[in-house]
Short mmCIF file of C-alpha atoms in Angstrom, two decimals:
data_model
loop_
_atom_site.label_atom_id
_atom_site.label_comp_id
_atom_site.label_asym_id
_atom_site.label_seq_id
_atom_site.Cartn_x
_atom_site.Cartn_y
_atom_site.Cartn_z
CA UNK G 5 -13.04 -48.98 -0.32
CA UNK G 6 -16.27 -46.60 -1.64
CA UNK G 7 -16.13 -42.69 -1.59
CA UNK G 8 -17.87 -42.69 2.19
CA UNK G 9 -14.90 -45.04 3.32
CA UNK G 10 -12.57 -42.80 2.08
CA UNK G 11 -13.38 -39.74 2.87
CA UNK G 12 -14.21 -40.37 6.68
CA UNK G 13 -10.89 -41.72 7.36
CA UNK G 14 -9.42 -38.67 5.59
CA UNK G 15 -11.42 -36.79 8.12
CA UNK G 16 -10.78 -38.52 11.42
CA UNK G 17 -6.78 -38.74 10.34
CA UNK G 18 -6.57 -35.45 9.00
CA UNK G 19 -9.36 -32.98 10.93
CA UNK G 20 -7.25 -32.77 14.52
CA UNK G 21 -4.17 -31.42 12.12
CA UNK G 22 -5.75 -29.24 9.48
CA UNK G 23 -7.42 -27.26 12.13
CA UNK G 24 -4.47 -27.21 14.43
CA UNK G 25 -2.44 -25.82 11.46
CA UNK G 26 -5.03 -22.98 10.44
CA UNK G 27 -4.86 -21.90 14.39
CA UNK G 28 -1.65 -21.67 14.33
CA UNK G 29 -1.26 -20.08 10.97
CA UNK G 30 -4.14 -17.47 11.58
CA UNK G 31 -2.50 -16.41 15.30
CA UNK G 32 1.37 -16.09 13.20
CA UNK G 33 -0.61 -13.91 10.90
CA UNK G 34 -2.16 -12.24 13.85
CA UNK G 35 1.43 -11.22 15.52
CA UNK G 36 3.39 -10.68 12.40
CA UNK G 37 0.49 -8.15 10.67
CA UNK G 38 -1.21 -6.20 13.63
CA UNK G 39 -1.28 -3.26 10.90
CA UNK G 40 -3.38 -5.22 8.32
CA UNK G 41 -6.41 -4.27 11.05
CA UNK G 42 -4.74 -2.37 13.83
CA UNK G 43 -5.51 1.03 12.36
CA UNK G 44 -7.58 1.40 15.75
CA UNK G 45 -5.14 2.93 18.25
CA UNK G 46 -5.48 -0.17 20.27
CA UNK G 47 -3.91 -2.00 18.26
CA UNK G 48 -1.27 0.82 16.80
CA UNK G 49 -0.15 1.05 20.96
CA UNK G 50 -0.07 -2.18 21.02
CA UNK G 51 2.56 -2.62 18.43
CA UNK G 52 4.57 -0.58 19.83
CA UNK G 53 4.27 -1.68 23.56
CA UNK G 54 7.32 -1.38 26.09
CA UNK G 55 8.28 -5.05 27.40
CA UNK G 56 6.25 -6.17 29.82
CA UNK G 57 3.01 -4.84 28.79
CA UNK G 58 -0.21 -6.25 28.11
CA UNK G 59 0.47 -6.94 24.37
CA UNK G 60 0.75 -10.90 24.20
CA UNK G 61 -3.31 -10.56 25.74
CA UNK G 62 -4.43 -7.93 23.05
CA UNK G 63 -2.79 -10.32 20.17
CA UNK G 64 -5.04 -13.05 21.62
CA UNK G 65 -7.98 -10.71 21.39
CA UNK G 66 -7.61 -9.65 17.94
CA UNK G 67 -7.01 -13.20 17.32
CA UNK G 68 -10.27 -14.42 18.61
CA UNK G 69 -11.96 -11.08 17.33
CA UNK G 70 -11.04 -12.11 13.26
CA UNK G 71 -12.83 -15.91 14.26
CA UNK G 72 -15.82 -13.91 14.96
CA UNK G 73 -18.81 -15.79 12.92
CA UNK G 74 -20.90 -14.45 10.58
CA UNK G 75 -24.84 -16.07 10.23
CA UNK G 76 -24.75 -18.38 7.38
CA UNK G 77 -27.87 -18.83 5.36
CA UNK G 78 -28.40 -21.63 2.97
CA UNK G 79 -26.25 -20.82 0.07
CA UNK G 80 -23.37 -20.29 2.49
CA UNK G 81 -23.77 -23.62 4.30
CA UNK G 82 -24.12 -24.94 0.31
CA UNK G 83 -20.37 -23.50 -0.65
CA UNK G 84 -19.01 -24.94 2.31
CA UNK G 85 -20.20 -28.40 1.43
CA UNK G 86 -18.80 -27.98 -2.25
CA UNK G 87 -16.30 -30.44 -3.01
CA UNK G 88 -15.30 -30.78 -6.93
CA UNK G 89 -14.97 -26.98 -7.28
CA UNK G 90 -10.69 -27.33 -7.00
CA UNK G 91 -10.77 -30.33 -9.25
CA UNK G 92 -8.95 -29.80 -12.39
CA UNK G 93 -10.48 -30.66 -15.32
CA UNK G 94 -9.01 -30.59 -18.65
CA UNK G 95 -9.32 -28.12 -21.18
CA UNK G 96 -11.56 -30.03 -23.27
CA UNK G 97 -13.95 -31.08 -20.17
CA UNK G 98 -13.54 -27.16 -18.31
CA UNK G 99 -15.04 -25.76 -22.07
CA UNK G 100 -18.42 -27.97 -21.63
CA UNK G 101 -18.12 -26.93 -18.30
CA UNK G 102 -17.81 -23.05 -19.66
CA UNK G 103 -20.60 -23.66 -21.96
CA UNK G 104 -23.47 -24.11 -19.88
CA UNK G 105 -22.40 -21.20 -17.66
CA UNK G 106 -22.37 -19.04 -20.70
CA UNK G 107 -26.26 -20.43 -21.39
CA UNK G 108 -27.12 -20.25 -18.19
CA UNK G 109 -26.03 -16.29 -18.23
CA UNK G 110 -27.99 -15.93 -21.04
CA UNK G 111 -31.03 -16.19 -19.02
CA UNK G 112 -30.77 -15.10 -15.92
CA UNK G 113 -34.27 -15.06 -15.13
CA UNK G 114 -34.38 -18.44 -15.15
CA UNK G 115 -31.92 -18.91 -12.34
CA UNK G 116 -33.43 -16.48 -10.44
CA UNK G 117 -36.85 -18.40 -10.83
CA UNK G 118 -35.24 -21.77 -10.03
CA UNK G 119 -33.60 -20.64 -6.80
CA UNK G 120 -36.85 -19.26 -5.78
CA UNK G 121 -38.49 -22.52 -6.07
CA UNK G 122 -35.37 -24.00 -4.16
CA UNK G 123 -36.28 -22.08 -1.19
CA UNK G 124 -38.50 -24.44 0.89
CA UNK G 125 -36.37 -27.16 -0.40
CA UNK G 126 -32.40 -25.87 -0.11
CA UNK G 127 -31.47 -26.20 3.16
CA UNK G 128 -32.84 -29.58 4.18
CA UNK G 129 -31.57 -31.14 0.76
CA UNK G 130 -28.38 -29.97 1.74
CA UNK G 131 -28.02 -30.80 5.14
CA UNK G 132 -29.16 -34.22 4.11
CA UNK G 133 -26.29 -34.67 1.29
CA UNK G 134 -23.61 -32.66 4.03
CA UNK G 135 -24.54 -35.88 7.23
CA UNK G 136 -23.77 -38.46 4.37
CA UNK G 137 -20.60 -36.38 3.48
CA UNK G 138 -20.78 -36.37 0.28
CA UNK G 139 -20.10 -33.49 -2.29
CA UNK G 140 -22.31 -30.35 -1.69
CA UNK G 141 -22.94 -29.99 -5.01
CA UNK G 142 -25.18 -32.89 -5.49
CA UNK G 143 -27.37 -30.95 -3.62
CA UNK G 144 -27.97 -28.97 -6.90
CA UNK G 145 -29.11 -32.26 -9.00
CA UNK G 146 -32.92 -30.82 -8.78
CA UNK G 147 -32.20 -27.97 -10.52
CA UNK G 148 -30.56 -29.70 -13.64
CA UNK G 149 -33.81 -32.75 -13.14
CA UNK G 150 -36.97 -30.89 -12.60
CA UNK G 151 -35.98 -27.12 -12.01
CA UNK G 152 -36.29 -27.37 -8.58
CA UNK G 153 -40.14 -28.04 -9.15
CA UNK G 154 -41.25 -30.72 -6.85
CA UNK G 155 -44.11 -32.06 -9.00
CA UNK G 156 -42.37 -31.60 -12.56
CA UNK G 157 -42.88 -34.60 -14.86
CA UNK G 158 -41.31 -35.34 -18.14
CA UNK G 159 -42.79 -36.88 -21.11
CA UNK G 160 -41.46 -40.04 -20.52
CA UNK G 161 -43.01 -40.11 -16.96
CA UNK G 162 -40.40 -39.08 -14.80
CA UNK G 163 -41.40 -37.56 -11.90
CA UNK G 164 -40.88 -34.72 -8.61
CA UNK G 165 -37.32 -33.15 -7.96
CA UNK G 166 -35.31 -36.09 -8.65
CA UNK G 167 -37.30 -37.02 -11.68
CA UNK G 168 -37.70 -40.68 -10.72
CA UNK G 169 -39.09 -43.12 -13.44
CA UNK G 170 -42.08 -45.40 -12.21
CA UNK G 171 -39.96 -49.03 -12.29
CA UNK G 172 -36.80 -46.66 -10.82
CA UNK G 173 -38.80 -45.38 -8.25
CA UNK G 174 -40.83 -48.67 -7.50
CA UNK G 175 -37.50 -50.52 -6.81
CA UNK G 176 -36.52 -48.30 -4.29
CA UNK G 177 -39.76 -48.35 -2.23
CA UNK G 178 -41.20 -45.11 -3.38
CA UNK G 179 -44.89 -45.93 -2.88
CA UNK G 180 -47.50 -44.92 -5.92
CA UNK G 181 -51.29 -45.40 -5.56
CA UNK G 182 -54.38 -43.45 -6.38
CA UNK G 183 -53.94 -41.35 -3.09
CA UNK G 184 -50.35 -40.52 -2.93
CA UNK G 185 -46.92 -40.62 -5.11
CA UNK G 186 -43.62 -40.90 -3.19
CA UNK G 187 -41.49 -39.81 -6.07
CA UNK G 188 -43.35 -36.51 -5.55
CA UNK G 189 -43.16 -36.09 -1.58
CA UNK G 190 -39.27 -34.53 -1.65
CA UNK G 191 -38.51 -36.44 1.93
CA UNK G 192 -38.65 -39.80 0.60
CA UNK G 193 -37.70 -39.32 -2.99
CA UNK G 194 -34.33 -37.31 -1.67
CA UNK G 195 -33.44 -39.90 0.41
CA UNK G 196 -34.25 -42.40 -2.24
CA UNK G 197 -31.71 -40.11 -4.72
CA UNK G 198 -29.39 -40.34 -2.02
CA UNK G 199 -29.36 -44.14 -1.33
CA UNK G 200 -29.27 -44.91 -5.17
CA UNK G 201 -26.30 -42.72 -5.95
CA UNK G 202 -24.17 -43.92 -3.28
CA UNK G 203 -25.28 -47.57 -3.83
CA UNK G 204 -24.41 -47.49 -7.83
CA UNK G 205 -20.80 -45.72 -6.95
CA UNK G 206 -20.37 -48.51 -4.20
CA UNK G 207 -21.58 -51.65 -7.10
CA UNK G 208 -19.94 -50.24 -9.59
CA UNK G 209 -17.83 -47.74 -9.99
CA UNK G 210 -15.22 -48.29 -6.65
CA UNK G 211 -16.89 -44.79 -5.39
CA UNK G 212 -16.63 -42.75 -8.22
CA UNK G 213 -19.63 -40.31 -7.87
CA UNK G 214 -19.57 -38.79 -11.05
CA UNK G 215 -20.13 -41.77 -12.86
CA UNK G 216 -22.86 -42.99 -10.80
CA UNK G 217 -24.48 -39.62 -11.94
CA UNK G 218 -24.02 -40.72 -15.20
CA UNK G 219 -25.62 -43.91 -14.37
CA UNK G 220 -28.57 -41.73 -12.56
CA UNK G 221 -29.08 -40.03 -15.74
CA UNK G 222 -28.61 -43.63 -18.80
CA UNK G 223 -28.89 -46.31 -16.45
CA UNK G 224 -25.76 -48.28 -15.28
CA UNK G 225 -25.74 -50.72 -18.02
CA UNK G 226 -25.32 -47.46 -20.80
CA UNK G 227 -22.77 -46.29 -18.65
CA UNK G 228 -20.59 -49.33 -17.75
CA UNK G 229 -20.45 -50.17 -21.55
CA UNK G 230 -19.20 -46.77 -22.62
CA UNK G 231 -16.42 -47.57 -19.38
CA UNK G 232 -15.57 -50.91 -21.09
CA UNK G 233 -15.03 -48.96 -24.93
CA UNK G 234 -12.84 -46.16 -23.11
CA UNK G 235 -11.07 -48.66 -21.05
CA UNK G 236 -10.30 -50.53 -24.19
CA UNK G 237 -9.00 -47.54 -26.18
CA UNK G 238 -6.27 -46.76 -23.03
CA UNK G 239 -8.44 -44.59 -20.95
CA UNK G 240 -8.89 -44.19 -17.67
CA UNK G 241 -12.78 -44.89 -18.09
CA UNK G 242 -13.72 -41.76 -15.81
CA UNK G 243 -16.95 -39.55 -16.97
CA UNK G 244 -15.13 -37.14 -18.55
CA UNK G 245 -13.40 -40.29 -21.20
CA UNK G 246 -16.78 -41.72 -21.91
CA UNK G 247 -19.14 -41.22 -25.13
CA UNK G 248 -22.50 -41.77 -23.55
CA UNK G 249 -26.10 -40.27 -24.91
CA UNK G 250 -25.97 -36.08 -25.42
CA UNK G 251 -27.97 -35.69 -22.38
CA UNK G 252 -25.79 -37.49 -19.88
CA UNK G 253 -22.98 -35.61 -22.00
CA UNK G 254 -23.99 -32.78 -20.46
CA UNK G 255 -25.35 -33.89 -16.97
CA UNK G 256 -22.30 -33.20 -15.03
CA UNK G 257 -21.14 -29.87 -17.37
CA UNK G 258 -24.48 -28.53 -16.48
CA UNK G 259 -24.00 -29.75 -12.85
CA UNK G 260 -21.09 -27.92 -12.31
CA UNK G 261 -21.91 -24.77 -14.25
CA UNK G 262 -24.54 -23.77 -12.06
CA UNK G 263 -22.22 -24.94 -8.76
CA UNK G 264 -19.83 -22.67 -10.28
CA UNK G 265 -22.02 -19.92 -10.76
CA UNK G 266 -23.54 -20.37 -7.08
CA UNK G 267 -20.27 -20.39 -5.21
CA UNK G 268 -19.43 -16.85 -6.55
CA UNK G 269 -22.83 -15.10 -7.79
CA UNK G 270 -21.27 -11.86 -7.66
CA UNK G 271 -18.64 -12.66 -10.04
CA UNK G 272 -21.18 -13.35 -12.51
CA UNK G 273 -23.75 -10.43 -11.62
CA UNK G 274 -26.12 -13.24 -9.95
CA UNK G 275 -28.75 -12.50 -7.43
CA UNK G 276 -29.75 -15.16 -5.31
CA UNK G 277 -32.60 -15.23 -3.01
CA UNK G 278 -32.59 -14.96 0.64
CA UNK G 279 -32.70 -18.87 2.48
CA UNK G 280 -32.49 -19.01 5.59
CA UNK G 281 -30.13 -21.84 6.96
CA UNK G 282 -32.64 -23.98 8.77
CA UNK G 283 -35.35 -25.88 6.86
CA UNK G 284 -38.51 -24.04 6.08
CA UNK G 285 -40.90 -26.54 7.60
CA UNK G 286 -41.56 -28.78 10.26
CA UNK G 287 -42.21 -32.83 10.18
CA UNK G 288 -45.19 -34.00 11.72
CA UNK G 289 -45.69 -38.20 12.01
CA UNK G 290 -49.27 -38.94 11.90
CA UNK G 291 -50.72 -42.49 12.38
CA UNK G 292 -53.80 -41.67 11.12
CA UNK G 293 -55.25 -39.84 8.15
CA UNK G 294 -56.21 -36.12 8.15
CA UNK G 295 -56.87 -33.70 4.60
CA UNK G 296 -54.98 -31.03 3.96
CA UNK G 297 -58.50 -28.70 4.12
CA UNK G 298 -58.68 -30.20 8.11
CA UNK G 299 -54.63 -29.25 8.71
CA UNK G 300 -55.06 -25.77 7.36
CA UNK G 301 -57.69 -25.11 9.62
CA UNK G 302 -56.05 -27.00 12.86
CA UNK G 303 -53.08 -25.24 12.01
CA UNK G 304 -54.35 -21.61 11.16
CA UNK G 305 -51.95 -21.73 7.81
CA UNK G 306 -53.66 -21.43 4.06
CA UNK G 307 -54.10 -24.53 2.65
CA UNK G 308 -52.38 -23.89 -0.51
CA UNK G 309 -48.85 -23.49 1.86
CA UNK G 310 -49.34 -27.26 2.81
CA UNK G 311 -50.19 -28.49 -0.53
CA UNK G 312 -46.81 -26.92 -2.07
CA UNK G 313 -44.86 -28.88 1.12
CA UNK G 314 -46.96 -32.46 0.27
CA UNK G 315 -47.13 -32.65 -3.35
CA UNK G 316 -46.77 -36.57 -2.53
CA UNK G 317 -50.78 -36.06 -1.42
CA UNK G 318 -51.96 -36.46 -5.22
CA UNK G 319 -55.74 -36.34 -3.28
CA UNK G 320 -54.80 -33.53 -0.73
CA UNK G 321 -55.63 -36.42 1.88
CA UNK G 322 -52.67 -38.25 4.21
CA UNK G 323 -53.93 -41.68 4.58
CA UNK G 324 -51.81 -43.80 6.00
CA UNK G 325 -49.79 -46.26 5.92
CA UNK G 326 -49.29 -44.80 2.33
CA UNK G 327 -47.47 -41.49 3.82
CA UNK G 328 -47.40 -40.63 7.58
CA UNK G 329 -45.15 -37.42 7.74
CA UNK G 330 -47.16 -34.23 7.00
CA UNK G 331 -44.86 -31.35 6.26
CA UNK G 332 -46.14 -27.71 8.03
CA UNK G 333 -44.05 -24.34 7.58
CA UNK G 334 -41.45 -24.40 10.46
CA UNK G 335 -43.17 -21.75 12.37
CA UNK G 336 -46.25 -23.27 13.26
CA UNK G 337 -46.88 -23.72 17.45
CA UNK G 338 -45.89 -26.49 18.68
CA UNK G 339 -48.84 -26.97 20.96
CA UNK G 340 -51.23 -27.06 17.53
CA UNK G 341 -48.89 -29.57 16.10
CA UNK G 342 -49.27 -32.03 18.88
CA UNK G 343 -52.73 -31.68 18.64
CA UNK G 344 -52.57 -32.28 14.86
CA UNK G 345 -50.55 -35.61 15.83
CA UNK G 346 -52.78 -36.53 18.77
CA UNK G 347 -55.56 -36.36 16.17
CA UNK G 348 -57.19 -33.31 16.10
CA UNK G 349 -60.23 -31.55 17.42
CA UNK G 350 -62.43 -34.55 15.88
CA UNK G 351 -61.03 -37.13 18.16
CA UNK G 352 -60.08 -35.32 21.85
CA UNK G 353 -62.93 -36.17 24.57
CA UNK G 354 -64.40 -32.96 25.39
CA UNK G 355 -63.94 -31.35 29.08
CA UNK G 356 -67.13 -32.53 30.92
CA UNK G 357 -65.75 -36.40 29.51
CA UNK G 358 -68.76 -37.31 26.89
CA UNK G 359 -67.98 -38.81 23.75
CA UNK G 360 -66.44 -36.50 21.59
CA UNK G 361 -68.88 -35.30 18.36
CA UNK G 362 -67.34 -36.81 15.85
CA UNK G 363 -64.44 -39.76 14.92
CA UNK G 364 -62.27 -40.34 11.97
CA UNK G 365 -61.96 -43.87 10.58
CA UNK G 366 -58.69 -45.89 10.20
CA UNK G 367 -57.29 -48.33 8.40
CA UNK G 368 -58.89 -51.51 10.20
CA UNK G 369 -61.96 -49.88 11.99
CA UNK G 370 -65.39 -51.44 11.34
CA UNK G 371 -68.85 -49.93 11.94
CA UNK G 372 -69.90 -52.46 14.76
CA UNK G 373 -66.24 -51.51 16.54
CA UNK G 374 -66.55 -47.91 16.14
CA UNK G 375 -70.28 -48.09 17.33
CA UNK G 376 -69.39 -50.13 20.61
CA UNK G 377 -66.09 -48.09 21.39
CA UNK G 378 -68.99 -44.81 21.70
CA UNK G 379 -71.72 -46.77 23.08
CA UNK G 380 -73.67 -46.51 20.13
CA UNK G 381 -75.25 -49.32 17.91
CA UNK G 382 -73.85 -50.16 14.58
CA UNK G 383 -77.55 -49.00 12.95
CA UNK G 384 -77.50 -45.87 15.17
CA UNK G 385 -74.19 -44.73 13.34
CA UNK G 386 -75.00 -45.72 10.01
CA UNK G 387 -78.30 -43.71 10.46
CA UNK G 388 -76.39 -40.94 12.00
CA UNK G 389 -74.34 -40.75 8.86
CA UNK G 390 -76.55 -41.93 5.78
CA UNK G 391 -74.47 -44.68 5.22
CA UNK G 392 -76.48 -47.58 3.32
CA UNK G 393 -73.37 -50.40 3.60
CA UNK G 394 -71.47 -51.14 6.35
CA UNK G 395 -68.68 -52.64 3.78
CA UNK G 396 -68.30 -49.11 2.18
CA UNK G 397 -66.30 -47.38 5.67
CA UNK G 398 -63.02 -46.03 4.24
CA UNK G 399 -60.24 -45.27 6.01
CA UNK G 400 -60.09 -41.06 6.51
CA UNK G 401 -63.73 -40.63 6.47
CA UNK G 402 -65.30 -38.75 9.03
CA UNK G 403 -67.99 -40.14 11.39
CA UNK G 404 -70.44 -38.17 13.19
CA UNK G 405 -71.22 -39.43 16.39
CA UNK G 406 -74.36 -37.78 18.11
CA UNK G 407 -77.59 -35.61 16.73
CA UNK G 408 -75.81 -32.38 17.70
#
């Protein structure tokens, strides 16, 4: 049975009953400890109400009042979805824990930097990991991988948040060309991260997350032969039994160090930045190809804003099919956005129904079909646009169609 199996039948069996319990627990609490916050005379008469008065209806009122919620921004919907913070580790494993919160201390400019670059990022990745159920604090895995820096790229050629090697990458669909990278663009590659953990603690290790991290980090192969050794010497073959390579060593220490360090920043004199608790930007599915240059002007937003939310675009052009989401900040008008799907100013038919003044090509078009579809000849448009072979039309350029 794998980890998802598990833990949604835990859910459905347990949910109705855990909630029922903390309902009844919190209105017990309610009747037996007005006091604790009936200092208001309300509740002080209350407590001391003759039979027969109103007092049964104020307890329900104070009860509802203490349910009250509070706005939750992004690091609060992230503690919620923590899962591995009650685990008990062993004093050996809690010290490498402790260790890496103690470096991490050391520099807490660093964190504060990281988090920052989190911020477009947080609450999407973690409302993605919270619908597949799974721990909240693999939510954090960009910050140990690339620093939370969406076009980071190691030595060895990793690459984006998730650090995705090319073959790695490759296998799970991410598309590369010359005009786009989809271990860079953080929608694909996340859900890519996603699929591959779950799928490695579902082939191999009966749903054990942590050592599919492991396996993230050396490869399954590393990690299932250091499983086999442990297993062999009487272990239990978990992550914290194996002796892998010093960096996975440390993968899940560091992991839950920062976790740890994010559930209770005060504790350790953290500040974290303000996230709100929806995503920062909007998706917008485009079946055609548009630069970044053309966006920031349809859309009114600096084109330096898009580029940081499509690092995938290596060209700052979306051609599709390579990539067909464009990602705008979430405030953007709707109205501009369906015009930025629709096509944009280049391809509406203006208001007295002539030919609009200009067309952007797609994957498929050819000169002779473009020139018909506008009632030009194919000549007429190659003149129109100094083009000297019909062969060379690429998908994304831009056409003009009259003199004007």
């Amino acid at each position: 049975m794998t980890y998802r199996t598990i833990r949604q039948r835990f859910l459905l069996s347990a949910g109705s009953t855990v909630i029922m319990s903390l309902l009844l627990a919190a209105a017990a609490n309610s009747q037996a400890s007005t006091t604790d916050y009936g200092s208001s005379p309300r509740a002080a008469s209350s407590a001391n109400a003759a039979p027969g008065s109103n007092r049964d209806t104020d307890v329900q009122m104070h009860f509802w009042e203490q349910l009250t919620l509070e706005p939750k921004d992004a690091w609060s919907q992230l503690r919620d979805s923590f899962q591995w913070r009650e685990q008990s580790l062993s004093a050996k494993a809690q010290a490498r824990v402790d260790e890496w919160i103690d470096y991490y201390l050391e520099s807490p400019e660093n964190i504060a930097a990281i988090t920052r670059r989190a911020t477009p990022w947080l609450a999407w990745i973690t409302q993605k990991v919270t619908e597949r159920r799974l721990p909240g604090e693999l939510a954090l895995i960009p910050f140990v991988e690339s620093s939370f820096d969406p076009v980071a790229r190691s030595h060895r050629g990793a690459a984006g948040l998730w650090q995705f090697m090319p073959r790695t990458g490759d296998a799970l669909g991410l598309v590369r060309n010359g005009h786009y990278d989809g271990r860079l663009d953080v929608i694909t590659s996340t859900k890519a991260a996603l699929d591959y953990l779950e799928m490695q603690a579902d082939q191999w290790y009966e749903g054990d997350l942590e050592l599919s991290l492991a396996a993230y980090n050396a490869g399954a192969g590393t990690v299932n032969k250091a499983k086999r050794r442990a297993e062999r010497q009487g272990l239990k073959g978990e992550y914290w039994d194996l002796s892998l390579p010093q960096e996975t060593m440390q993968y899940l220490p560091k992991l839950l160090a920062i976790a740890t360090i994010i559930d209770t920043p005060e504790r350790y004199g953290v500040s974290l930045p303000d996230i709100h608790s929806e995503p920062a930007f909007a998706k917008v599915k485009l079946d055609h190809s548009v630069t970044l240059a053309e966006a920031s002007r349809l859309l009114e937003v600096d084109r330096s804003a898009l580029a940081e939310l499509n690092p995938g675009l290596l060209n700052g052009t979306l051609n599709a099919p390579s990539a067909q989401t464009l990602l705008v900040p979430e405030d953007v008008d709707q109205q501009v956005l369906a015009e930025l799907s629709n096509g944009g100013n280049d391809r509406r038919t203006v208001a007295d129904g002539s030919a609009p003044a200009t067309y952007r090509v797609e994957s498929g078009d050819s000169l002779s079909v473009i020139a018909s579809r506008y009632d030009l000849s194919a000549q007429e448009l190659m003149r129109l646009n100094a083009i000297e072979r019909p062969e060379a039309l690429q998908a994304g350029q831009l056409l003009t169609l009259s003199e004007r």
